[in-house]
PDB file of C-alpha atoms in Angstrom:
ATOM      1  CA  GLU A 713       0.000   0.000   0.000  1.00  0.00           C
ATOM      2  CA  LYS A 714       2.809   2.403   0.771  1.00  0.00           C
ATOM      3  CA  ARG A 715       4.359   1.709  -2.620  1.00  0.00           C
ATOM      4  CA  LEU A 716       1.054   2.208  -4.387  1.00  0.00           C
ATOM      5  CA  ASN A 717       0.448   5.442  -2.544  1.00  0.00           C
ATOM      6  CA  SER A 718       3.900   6.682  -3.362  1.00  0.00           C
ATOM      7  CA  LEU A 719       3.434   5.897  -7.017  1.00  0.00           C
ATOM      8  CA  SER A 720       0.079   7.646  -6.984  1.00  0.00           C
ATOM      9  CA  ASN A 721       1.499  10.666  -5.263  1.00  0.00           C
ATOM     10  CA  SER A 722       4.506  10.948  -7.504  1.00  0.00           C
ATOM     11  CA  SER A 723       2.683  10.597 -10.814  1.00  0.00           C
ATOM     12  CA  GLY A 724      -0.560  12.165  -9.776  1.00  0.00           C
ATOM     13  CA  GLN A 725      -2.432   9.089 -11.021  1.00  0.00           C
ATOM     14  CA  ASN A 726      -3.635   5.882  -9.394  1.00  0.00           C
ATOM     15  CA  THR A 727      -1.330   3.092 -10.631  1.00  0.00           C
ATOM     16  CA  SER A 728      -2.725   0.253  -8.524  1.00  0.00           C
ATOM     17  CA  SER A 729      -3.820  -1.466 -11.708  1.00  0.00           C
ATOM     18  CA  GLN A 730      -0.137  -1.956 -12.593  1.00  0.00           C
ATOM     19  CA  ILE A 731       0.346  -4.811 -10.029  1.00  0.00           C
ATOM     20  CA  CYS A 732      -0.591  -7.147 -12.890  1.00  0.00           C
ATOM     21  CA  PRO A 733       0.409  -6.733 -16.506  1.00  0.00           C
ATOM     22  CA  SER A 734      -2.129  -4.556 -18.242  1.00  0.00           C
ATOM     23  CA  SER A 735      -4.135  -5.973 -21.032  1.00  0.00           C
ATOM     24  CA  SER A 736      -2.588  -3.395 -23.343  1.00  0.00           C
ATOM     25  CA  SER A 737       0.860  -4.973 -22.891  1.00  0.00           C
ATOM     26  CA  TYR A 738      -0.460  -8.238 -24.319  1.00  0.00           C
ATOM     27  CA  TYR A 739      -3.357  -7.076 -26.466  1.00  0.00           C
ATOM     28  CA  SER A 740      -2.756  -4.020 -28.555  1.00  0.00           C
ATOM     29  CA  ASP A 741      -6.183  -4.277 -30.142  1.00  0.00           C
ATOM     30  CA  PRO A 742      -8.889  -2.516 -28.053  1.00  0.00           C
ATOM     31  CA  ASN A 743     -11.460  -5.081 -29.211  1.00  0.00           C
ATOM     32  CA  GLU A 744      -9.338  -7.946 -27.905  1.00  0.00           C
ATOM     33  CA  SER A 745      -8.822  -6.108 -24.625  1.00  0.00           C
ATOM     34  CA  HIS A 746     -12.568  -5.763 -24.266  1.00  0.00           C
ATOM     35  CA  ALA A 747     -13.084  -9.482 -24.916  1.00  0.00           C
ATOM     36  CA  TRP A 748     -10.480 -10.415 -22.317  1.00  0.00           C
ATOM     37  CA  SER A 749     -12.127  -8.267 -19.647  1.00  0.00           C
ATOM     38  CA  ALA A 750     -15.516  -9.781 -20.475  1.00  0.00           C
ATOM     39  CA  LEU A 751     -14.100 -13.279 -20.086  1.00  0.00           C
ATOM     40  CA  SER A 752     -12.637 -12.357 -16.733  1.00  0.00           C
ATOM     41  CA  ARG A 753     -16.022 -11.101 -15.583  1.00  0.00           C
ATOM     42  CA  ASN A 754     -17.686 -14.321 -16.720  1.00  0.00           C
ATOM     43  CA  ARG A 755     -15.187 -16.381 -14.707  1.00  0.00           C
ATOM     44  CA  THR A 756     -15.873 -14.294 -11.657  1.00  0.00           C
ATOM     45  CA  LEU A 757     -19.636 -14.448 -11.981  1.00  0.00           C
ATOM     46  CA  HIS A 758     -19.819 -18.115 -13.029  1.00  0.00           C
ATOM     47  CA  PRO A 759     -17.023 -20.084 -11.341  1.00  0.00           C
ATOM     48  CA  ARG A 760     -16.240 -23.403 -12.884  1.00  0.00           C
ATOM     49  CA  LEU A 761     -16.093 -26.700 -11.054  1.00  0.00           C
ATOM     50  CA  ASP A 762     -12.702 -28.109 -10.134  1.00  0.00           C
ATOM     51  CA  SER A 763     -12.406 -29.945 -13.453  1.00  0.00           C
ATOM     52  CA  GLY A 764     -13.207 -26.922 -15.580  1.00  0.00           C
ATOM     53  CA  ILE A 765     -16.638 -28.235 -16.649  1.00  0.00           C
ATOM     54  CA  SER A 766     -19.559 -25.992 -15.787  1.00  0.00           C
ATOM     55  CA  SER A 767     -22.237 -28.718 -15.975  1.00  0.00           C
ATOM     56  CA  LEU A 768     -22.585 -31.712 -13.661  1.00  0.00           C
ATOM     57  CA  LEU A 769     -21.798 -35.161 -15.037  1.00  0.00           C
ATOM     58  CA  PRO A 770     -23.613 -38.385 -14.105  1.00  0.00           C
ATOM     59  CA  SER A 771     -20.684 -39.339 -11.917  1.00  0.00           C
ATOM     60  CA  ASP A 772     -20.842 -36.195  -9.802  1.00  0.00           C
ATOM     61  CA  SER A 773     -22.666 -38.016  -7.018  1.00  0.00           C
ATOM     62  CA  PHE A 774     -19.742 -40.430  -6.812  1.00  0.00           C
ATOM     63  CA  LYS A 775     -17.141 -37.717  -6.478  1.00  0.00           C
ATOM     64  CA  TYR A 776     -16.085 -38.560  -2.948  1.00  0.00           C
ATOM     65  CA  LEU A 777     -16.528 -42.343  -3.084  1.00  0.00           C
ATOM     66  CA  THR A 778     -13.596 -44.716  -3.231  1.00  0.00           C
ATOM     67  CA  TRP A 779     -13.494 -47.244  -6.039  1.00  0.00           C
ATOM     68  CA  HIS A 780     -14.744 -50.217  -4.016  1.00  0.00           C
ATOM     69  CA  GLU A 781     -17.838 -48.295  -2.877  1.00  0.00           C
ATOM     70  CA  VAL A 782     -19.153 -47.502  -6.373  1.00  0.00           C
ATOM     71  CA  GLU A 783     -21.986 -49.928  -7.075  1.00  0.00           C
ATOM     72  CA  GLN A 784     -23.168 -48.610 -10.457  1.00  0.00           C
ATOM     73  CA  ASP A 785     -21.329 -48.931 -13.753  1.00  0.00           C
ATOM     74  CA  ILE A 786     -19.624 -45.686 -14.770  1.00  0.00           C
ATOM     75  CA  ARG A 787     -17.787 -45.179 -18.030  1.00  0.00           C
ATOM     76  CA  GLY A 788     -14.503 -43.379 -18.228  1.00  0.00           C
ATOM     77  CA  SER A 789     -16.012 -40.647 -20.388  1.00  0.00           C
ATOM     78  CA  GLN A 790     -18.435 -39.827 -17.585  1.00  0.00           C
ATOM     79  CA  LEU A 791     -15.746 -39.152 -15.039  1.00  0.00           C
ATOM     80  CA  ARG A 792     -15.023 -35.510 -14.396  1.00  0.00           C
ATOM     81  CA  CYS A 793     -11.588 -36.146 -12.957  1.00  0.00           C
ATOM     82  CA  PRO A 794     -10.300 -39.715 -13.389  1.00  0.00           C
ATOM     83  CA  ARG A 795      -7.709 -40.606 -10.810  1.00  0.00           C
ATOM     84  CA  VAL A 796      -6.010 -43.612  -9.262  1.00  0.00           C
ATOM     85  CA  ARG A 797      -7.143 -44.189  -5.695  1.00  0.00           C
ATOM     86  CA  GLU A 798      -5.550 -46.507  -3.198  1.00  0.00           C
ATOM     87  CA  GLY A 799      -7.854 -49.341  -2.231  1.00  0.00           C
ATOM     88  CA  PRO A 800      -8.309 -50.748   1.282  1.00  0.00           C
ATOM     89  CA  SER A 801      -5.795 -53.195   2.690  1.00  0.00           C
ATOM     90  CA  THR A 802      -6.438 -56.920   2.725  1.00  0.00           C
ATOM     91  CA  GLU A 803      -6.850 -56.878   6.506  1.00  0.00           C
ATOM     92  CA  GLU A 804      -9.471 -54.165   6.254  1.00  0.00           C
ATOM     93  CA  LEU A 805     -11.411 -56.095   3.636  1.00  0.00           C
ATOM     94  CA  LEU A 806     -11.360 -59.214   5.764  1.00  0.00           C
ATOM     95  CA  PHE A 807     -12.489 -57.198   8.749  1.00  0.00           C
ATOM     96  CA  ARG A 808     -15.392 -55.777   6.749  1.00  0.00           C
ATOM     97  CA  GLN A 809     -16.187 -59.232   5.337  1.00  0.00           C
ATOM     98  CA  GLU A 810     -16.020 -57.847   1.832  1.00  0.00           C
ATOM     99  CA  GLU A 811     -14.665 -59.382  -1.325  1.00  0.00           C
ATOM    100  CA  CYS A 812     -10.980 -60.073  -1.177  1.00  0.00           C
ATOM    101  CA  THR A 813      -8.752 -57.979  -3.440  1.00  0.00           C
ATOM    102  CA  TRP A 814      -5.825 -60.411  -3.681  1.00  0.00           C
ATOM    103  CA  PRO A 815      -4.276 -61.017  -7.079  1.00  0.00           C
ATOM    104  CA  ALA A 816      -6.134 -63.433  -9.331  1.00  0.00           C
ATOM    105  CA  GLN A 817      -3.579 -66.212  -8.942  1.00  0.00           C
ATOM    106  CA  LYS A 818      -3.652 -66.007  -5.162  1.00  0.00           C
ATOM    107  CA  ARG A 819      -7.445 -65.982  -5.150  1.00  0.00           C
ATOM    108  CA  VAL A 820      -7.447 -69.148  -7.254  1.00  0.00           C
ATOM    109  CA  LEU A 821      -5.026 -70.842  -4.889  1.00  0.00           C
ATOM    110  CA  GLU A 822      -7.090 -69.896  -1.855  1.00  0.00           C
ATOM    111  CA  LYS A 823     -10.255 -71.077  -3.597  1.00  0.00           C
ATOM    112  CA  ASN A 824      -8.691 -74.413  -4.505  1.00  0.00           C
ATOM    113  CA  LYS A 825      -7.425 -74.835  -0.969  1.00  0.00           C
ATOM    114  CA  TRP A 826     -10.870 -74.173   0.449  1.00  0.00           C
ATOM    115  CA  GLU A 827     -12.532 -76.510  -2.057  1.00  0.00           C
ATOM    116  CA  THR A 828     -10.041 -79.240  -1.181  1.00  0.00           C
ATOM    117  CA  TRP A 829     -10.792 -78.752   2.493  1.00  0.00           C
ATOM    118  CA  LEU A 830     -14.513 -79.098   1.830  1.00  0.00           C
ATOM    119  CA  GLN A 831     -14.047 -82.123  -0.411  1.00  0.00           C
ATOM    120  CA  GLU A 832     -11.952 -83.932   2.172  1.00  0.00           C
ATOM    121  CA  ASN A 833     -14.391 -83.274   5.002  1.00  0.00           C
ATOM    122  CA  TRP A 834     -12.486 -85.635   7.273  1.00  0.00           C
ATOM    123  CA  GLU A 835     -14.215 -84.356  10.408  1.00  0.00           C
ATOM    124  CA  ASP A 836     -17.570 -85.872   9.403  1.00  0.00           C
ATOM    125  CA  CYS A 837     -16.163 -89.186   8.172  1.00  0.00           C
ATOM    126  CA  THR A 838     -17.401 -92.247  10.087  1.00  0.00           C
ATOM    127  CA  ASN A 839     -16.161 -95.164   7.917  1.00  0.00           C
ATOM    128  CA  LEU A 840     -12.805 -94.945   6.186  1.00  0.00           C
ATOM    129  CA  ASN A 841     -10.377 -97.276   4.452  1.00  0.00           C
ATOM    130  CA  LEU A 842      -6.864 -95.846   3.952  1.00  0.00           C
ATOM    131  CA  SER A 843      -5.063 -99.127   3.333  1.00  0.00           C
ATOM    132  CA  PHE A 844      -2.163 -99.755   0.928  1.00  0.00           C
ATOM    133  CA  GLN A 845      -1.087 -96.106   0.697  1.00  0.00           C
ATOM    134  CA  ASP A 846       2.586 -96.909  -0.008  1.00  0.00           C
ATOM    135  CA  LEU A 847       3.887 -94.176   2.288  1.00  0.00           C
ATOM    136  CA  GLY A 848       7.498 -93.966   1.172  1.00  0.00           C
ATOM    137  CA  ASN A 849       8.166 -90.250   1.621  1.00  0.00           C
ATOM    138  CA  PRO A 850       8.298 -88.210   4.857  1.00  0.00           C
ATOM    139  CA  TYR A 851       5.936 -85.677   3.303  1.00  0.00           C
ATOM    140  CA  GLN A 852       3.401 -88.423   2.633  1.00  0.00           C
ATOM    141  CA  VAL A 853       3.681 -89.657   6.203  1.00  0.00           C
ATOM    142  CA  ALA A 854       3.230 -86.150   7.619  1.00  0.00           C
ATOM    143  CA  ASN A 855       0.176 -85.540   5.428  1.00  0.00           C
ATOM    144  CA  PHE A 856      -1.218 -88.953   6.410  1.00  0.00           C
ATOM    145  CA  HIS A 857      -0.892 -88.057  10.090  1.00  0.00           C
ATOM    146  CA  ARG A 858      -2.578 -84.729   9.396  1.00  0.00           C
ATOM    147  CA  ILE A 859      -5.586 -86.568   8.011  1.00  0.00           C
ATOM    148  CA  LEU A 860      -5.687 -89.001  10.934  1.00  0.00           C
ATOM    149  CA  ARG A 861      -5.745 -86.121  13.413  1.00  0.00           C
ATOM    150  CA  ARG A 862      -8.900 -84.808  11.725  1.00  0.00           C
ATOM    151  CA  LEU A 863     -10.808 -88.087  12.118  1.00  0.00           C
ATOM    152  CA  ILE A 864     -12.682 -87.031  15.220  1.00  0.00           C
ATOM    153  CA  ARG A 865     -15.870 -88.940  14.319  1.00  0.00           C
ATOM    154  CA  VAL A 866     -14.544 -92.014  12.547  1.00  0.00           C
ATOM    155  CA  GLU A 867     -15.916 -95.308  13.909  1.00  0.00           C
ATOM    156  CA  THR A 868     -14.448 -97.864  11.478  1.00  0.00           C
ATOM    157  CA  LEU A 869     -10.907 -97.321  10.200  1.00  0.00           C
ATOM    158  CA  TRP A 870      -8.698 -99.581   8.080  1.00  0.00           C
ATOM    159  CA  LEU A 871      -4.966 -98.803   7.880  1.00  0.00           C
ATOM    160  CA  VAL A 872      -3.632-102.053   6.405  1.00  0.00           C
ATOM    161  CA  ASP A 873      -0.126-102.234   4.928  1.00  0.00           C
ATOM    162  CA  ASN A 874       0.933 -98.590   5.297  1.00  0.00           C
ATOM    163  CA  SER A 875       4.381 -99.092   6.889  1.00  0.00           C
ATOM    164  CA  LEU A 876       3.134 -97.260   9.983  1.00  0.00           C
ATOM    165  CA  VAL A 877       5.553 -97.137  12.913  1.00  0.00           C
ATOM    166  CA  ASP A 878       4.160 -94.879  15.616  1.00  0.00           C
ATOM    167  CA  LEU A 879       0.677 -93.354  15.946  1.00  0.00           C
ATOM    168  CA  SER A 880       0.835 -92.567  19.656  1.00  0.00           C
ATOM    169  CA  ALA A 881       0.272 -88.851  18.920  1.00  0.00           C
ATOM    170  CA  ILE A 882      -3.038 -89.611  17.171  1.00  0.00           C
ATOM    171  CA  ARG A 883      -6.355 -89.682  19.000  1.00  0.00           C
ATOM    172  CA  LEU A 884      -9.437 -91.400  17.573  1.00  0.00           C
ATOM    173  CA  PRO A 885     -12.098 -90.649  20.184  1.00  0.00           C
ATOM    174  CA  ARG A 886     -14.977 -92.551  18.529  1.00  0.00           C
ATOM    175  CA  CYS A 887     -13.161 -95.364  16.766  1.00  0.00           C
ATOM    176  CA  ARG A 888     -14.653 -98.794  17.544  1.00  0.00           C
ATOM    177  CA  VAL A 889     -13.109-100.888  14.752  1.00  0.00           C
ATOM    178  CA  LEU A 890      -9.424-100.469  13.876  1.00  0.00           C
ATOM    179  CA  ASN A 891      -7.463-102.679  11.478  1.00  0.00           C
ATOM    180  CA  MET A 892      -3.702-102.072  11.406  1.00  0.00           C
ATOM    181  CA  ASN A 893      -2.532-105.356   9.925  1.00  0.00           C
ATOM    182  CA  LYS A 894       0.793-105.538   8.071  1.00  0.00           C
ATOM    183  CA  ASN A 895       2.475-102.478   9.528  1.00  0.00           C
ATOM    184  CA  HIS A 896       5.704-101.919  11.476  1.00  0.00           C
ATOM    185  CA  LEU A 897       4.425-101.616  15.040  1.00  0.00           C
ATOM    186  CA  THR A 898       6.791-102.996  17.671  1.00  0.00           C
ATOM    187  CA  SER A 899       4.855-102.158  20.831  1.00  0.00           C
ATOM    188  CA  PHE A 900       1.332-101.522  22.048  1.00  0.00           C
ATOM    189  CA  LYS A 901       2.556 -98.109  23.182  1.00  0.00           C
ATOM    190  CA  GLN A 902       2.702 -97.057  19.534  1.00  0.00           C
ATOM    191  CA  LEU A 903      -1.037 -97.460  19.083  1.00  0.00           C
ATOM    192  CA  PRO A 904      -3.225 -94.369  18.723  1.00  0.00           C
ATOM    193  CA  LYS A 905      -5.424 -93.363  21.618  1.00  0.00           C
ATOM    194  CA  ILE A 906      -8.642 -95.356  21.112  1.00  0.00           C
ATOM    195  CA  PRO A 907     -10.828 -95.105  24.253  1.00  0.00           C
ATOM    196  CA  GLN A 908     -13.921 -96.591  22.545  1.00  0.00           C
ATOM    197  CA  ILE A 909     -12.253 -99.463  20.689  1.00  0.00           C
ATOM    198  CA  GLN A 910     -14.167-102.762  20.469  1.00  0.00           C
ATOM    199  CA  HIS A 911     -12.412-104.657  17.672  1.00  0.00           C
ATOM    200  CA  LEU A 912      -8.662-104.302  17.150  1.00  0.00           C
ATOM    201  CA  SER A 913      -6.573-106.183  14.589  1.00  0.00           C
ATOM    202  CA  LEU A 914      -2.765-105.997  14.668  1.00  0.00           C
ATOM    203  CA  ALA A 915      -1.794-109.088  12.697  1.00  0.00           C
ATOM    204  CA  GLU A 916       1.563-109.267  10.918  1.00  0.00           C
ATOM    205  CA  ASN A 917       3.352-106.526  12.819  1.00  0.00           C
ATOM    206  CA  HIS A 918       6.549-106.752  14.873  1.00  0.00           C
ATOM    207  CA  ILE A 919       5.167-106.714  18.411  1.00  0.00           C
ATOM    208  CA  GLU A 920       7.533-108.774  20.545  1.00  0.00           C
ATOM    209  CA  SER A 921       6.270-108.085  24.064  1.00  0.00           C
ATOM    210  CA  LEU A 922       2.860-107.887  25.689  1.00  0.00           C
ATOM    211  CA  THR A 923       4.082-104.943  27.752  1.00  0.00           C
ATOM    212  CA  GLY A 924       1.691-102.034  27.325  1.00  0.00           C
ATOM    213  CA  LEU A 925      -1.288-104.263  26.570  1.00  0.00           C
ATOM    214  CA  SER A 926      -2.820-103.205  29.886  1.00  0.00           C
ATOM    215  CA  SER A 927      -3.346 -99.720  28.398  1.00  0.00           C
ATOM    216  CA  LEU A 928      -6.404-101.224  26.664  1.00  0.00           C
ATOM    217  CA  TRP A 929      -7.820-102.496  29.942  1.00  0.00           C
ATOM    218  CA  SER A 930     -10.179 -99.528  30.399  1.00  0.00           C
ATOM    219  CA  THR A 931     -11.566 -99.826  26.864  1.00  0.00           C
ATOM    220  CA  PRO A 932     -14.615-101.903  25.818  1.00  0.00           C
ATOM    221  CA  LEU A 933     -12.370-104.145  23.700  1.00  0.00           C
ATOM    222  CA  GLU A 934     -14.115-107.401  22.705  1.00  0.00           C
ATOM    223  CA  SER A 935     -11.871-108.919  20.043  1.00  0.00           C
ATOM    224  CA  LEU A 936      -8.117-108.716  19.444  1.00  0.00           C
ATOM    225  CA  THR A 937      -5.992-110.183  16.651  1.00  0.00           C
ATOM    226  CA  LEU A 938      -2.248-110.615  17.142  1.00  0.00           C
ATOM    227  CA  LYS A 939      -1.494-113.354  14.637  1.00  0.00           C
ATOM    228  CA  ARG A 940       1.978-113.484  13.121  1.00  0.00           C
ATOM    229  CA  ASN A 941       3.542-111.282  15.774  1.00  0.00           C
ATOM    230  CA  PRO A 942       6.554-112.510  17.779  1.00  0.00           C
ATOM    231  CA  CYS A 943       4.566-112.201  21.007  1.00  0.00           C
ATOM    232  CA  GLU A 944       2.274-114.974  19.777  1.00  0.00           C
ATOM    233  CA  PHE A 945       4.978-117.510  20.565  1.00  0.00           C
ATOM    234  CA  HIS A 946       5.346-116.555  24.225  1.00  0.00           C
ATOM    235  CA  GLN A 947       4.538-119.199  26.762  1.00  0.00           C
ATOM    236  CA  ASN A 948       0.982-118.933  28.131  1.00  0.00           C
ATOM    237  CA  TYR A 949       0.313-116.374  25.459  1.00  0.00           C
ATOM    238  CA  ARG A 950      -3.498-116.584  25.537  1.00  0.00           C
ATOM    239  CA  LYS A 951      -3.712-116.687  29.323  1.00  0.00           C
ATOM    240  CA  ARG A 952      -1.502-113.637  29.658  1.00  0.00           C
ATOM    241  CA  VAL A 953      -3.570-111.678  27.149  1.00  0.00           C
ATOM    242  CA  PHE A 954      -6.878-112.523  28.841  1.00  0.00           C
ATOM    243  CA  SER A 955      -5.436-111.763  32.266  1.00  0.00           C
ATOM    244  CA  CYS A 956      -4.550-108.252  31.051  1.00  0.00           C
ATOM    245  CA  LEU A 957      -7.925-107.834  29.319  1.00  0.00           C
ATOM    246  CA  PRO A 958     -10.601-109.564  31.411  1.00  0.00           C
ATOM    247  CA  ASN A 959     -13.419-108.184  29.231  1.00  0.00           C
ATOM    248  CA  LEU A 960     -11.924-109.623  26.048  1.00  0.00           C
ATOM    249  CA  LYS A 961     -14.180-112.193  24.358  1.00  0.00           C
ATOM    250  CA  MET A 962     -12.122-113.280  21.336  1.00  0.00           C
ATOM    251  CA  LEU A 963      -8.407-113.572  20.625  1.00  0.00           C
ATOM    252  CA  ASP A 964      -7.064-114.303  17.144  1.00  0.00           C
ATOM    253  CA  GLY A 965     -10.506-115.328  15.933  1.00  0.00           C
ATOM    254  CA  ILE A 966     -11.031-117.872  18.741  1.00  0.00           C
ATOM    255  CA  LEU A 967     -13.583-117.302  21.469  1.00  0.00           C
ATOM    256  CA  LYS A 968     -12.415-117.240  25.042  1.00  0.00           C
ATOM    257  CA  LEU A 969     -12.047-120.782  26.375  1.00  0.00           C
ATOM    258  CA  PRO A 970     -12.397-121.938  30.013  1.00  0.00           C
ATOM    259  CA  GLU A 971      -8.669-122.626  30.264  1.00  0.00           C
ATOM    260  CA  ASP A 972      -7.958-119.073  29.126  1.00  0.00           C
ATOM    261  CA  SER A 973      -9.482-117.787  32.339  1.00  0.00           C
ATOM    262  CA  SER A 974      -7.179-119.723  34.642  1.00  0.00           C
ATOM    263  CA  PRO A 975      -4.093-117.849  35.858  1.00  0.00           C
ATOM    264  CA  PRO A 976      -0.821-118.652  34.108  1.00  0.00           C
ATOM    265  CA  GLU A 977       1.064-121.616  35.559  1.00  0.00           C
ATOM    266  CA  THR A 978       3.976-120.714  37.755  1.00  0.00           C
ATOM    267  CA  ASN A 979       5.232-124.238  38.480  1.00  0.00           C
ATOM    268  CA  ILE A 980       8.938-124.333  37.738  1.00  0.00           C
ATOM    269  CA  PHE A 981       8.721-127.923  36.498  1.00  0.00           C
ATOM    270  CA  SER A 982       6.342-126.865  33.717  1.00  0.00           C
ATOM    271  CA  LYS A 983       9.258-125.033  32.102  1.00  0.00           C
ATOM    272  CA  ILE A 984      11.457-128.120  31.964  1.00  0.00           C
ATOM    273  CA  CYS A 985      11.541-130.041  28.754  1.00  0.00           C
ATOM    274  CA  ILE A 986      12.201-133.785  29.240  1.00  0.00           C
ATOM    275  CA  VAL A 987      13.744-135.690  26.381  1.00  0.00           C
ATOM    276  CA  SER A 988      13.738-139.445  26.623  1.00  0.00           C
TER     277      SER A 988
END
C-alpha cells in the first residue's frame, strides 16, 4: 500500500492497476482487450467446477466415493476427474467381510485350498479305508498323520499295509473298529489313543512283548488279533492276554475258552523239557 500510494502521489495518477500486466501490454487491439475483460467477468460471476466443466456429469454423485464403494457402472467418459485411488488393505477387507482384493492367482489358490478342504471333510467321516497307501516319503507320512488327526468322528478305520511305525500322537475318540494289519508296530505303546475301541486287529506286525497291553484295559475291547507277531509264541500267550484284558471275548478269531481264564502256571517244572 505504501508503494502504491507513493506511485500515486509521484505521478498524480492511481497506478494500482499496474500490479498485474495490463491488457494493453499483451493485447494491442482494443477489441481484444474488451473481450479479455468480459471473459474475466464471466469467470468471476460463473465459477467453474474443479475440473473446468460448468455442468454436472452423471458421476458427480460419486465424487467422494472410493473405487470399491461404487456400485453402479460408470464409463470413463463420464468421469469428471479420473484418478487412481488406493484401495483398502487386505486386513481391512477381511475385517469388513467384503470381497478379497488379492491377485487373481492367489485368489485361485485360496479357492482351490478351500474346495479341497470341503471335499476332504475328514471331520464328518465315520467309515474310512486308507489301506495300501505306499507311504514312502516323509511328506506323505506327515500328510497322512494330518488326516488321521482330523478323524474325530470315525468309527471304522482300516490302515492295512501302510508301513506305519508310531501313531501314539493320534487320537481317535470314537473309533470302535481299527485294522492295522501288516504295519511296522513294535509295541502296544505305539497305538493311537482309542478309548472306545471294540475290535482291534494288529496281525503281521513286529510286536515282541505284551508290555503295554494293559493300556487297553479300560476300553470296551471285545476282540483282538495278534497273529503273526513274535509275542504270539510266548509261553501262556493266551492266558496272559486274557489276564490283562478280562473283558476280552475273542483272541485271534477264537472265542475265550475256560482254560484261558485260569491264571498262568507258575510251576517251575512246567518249564522243563524232558527228552527221553
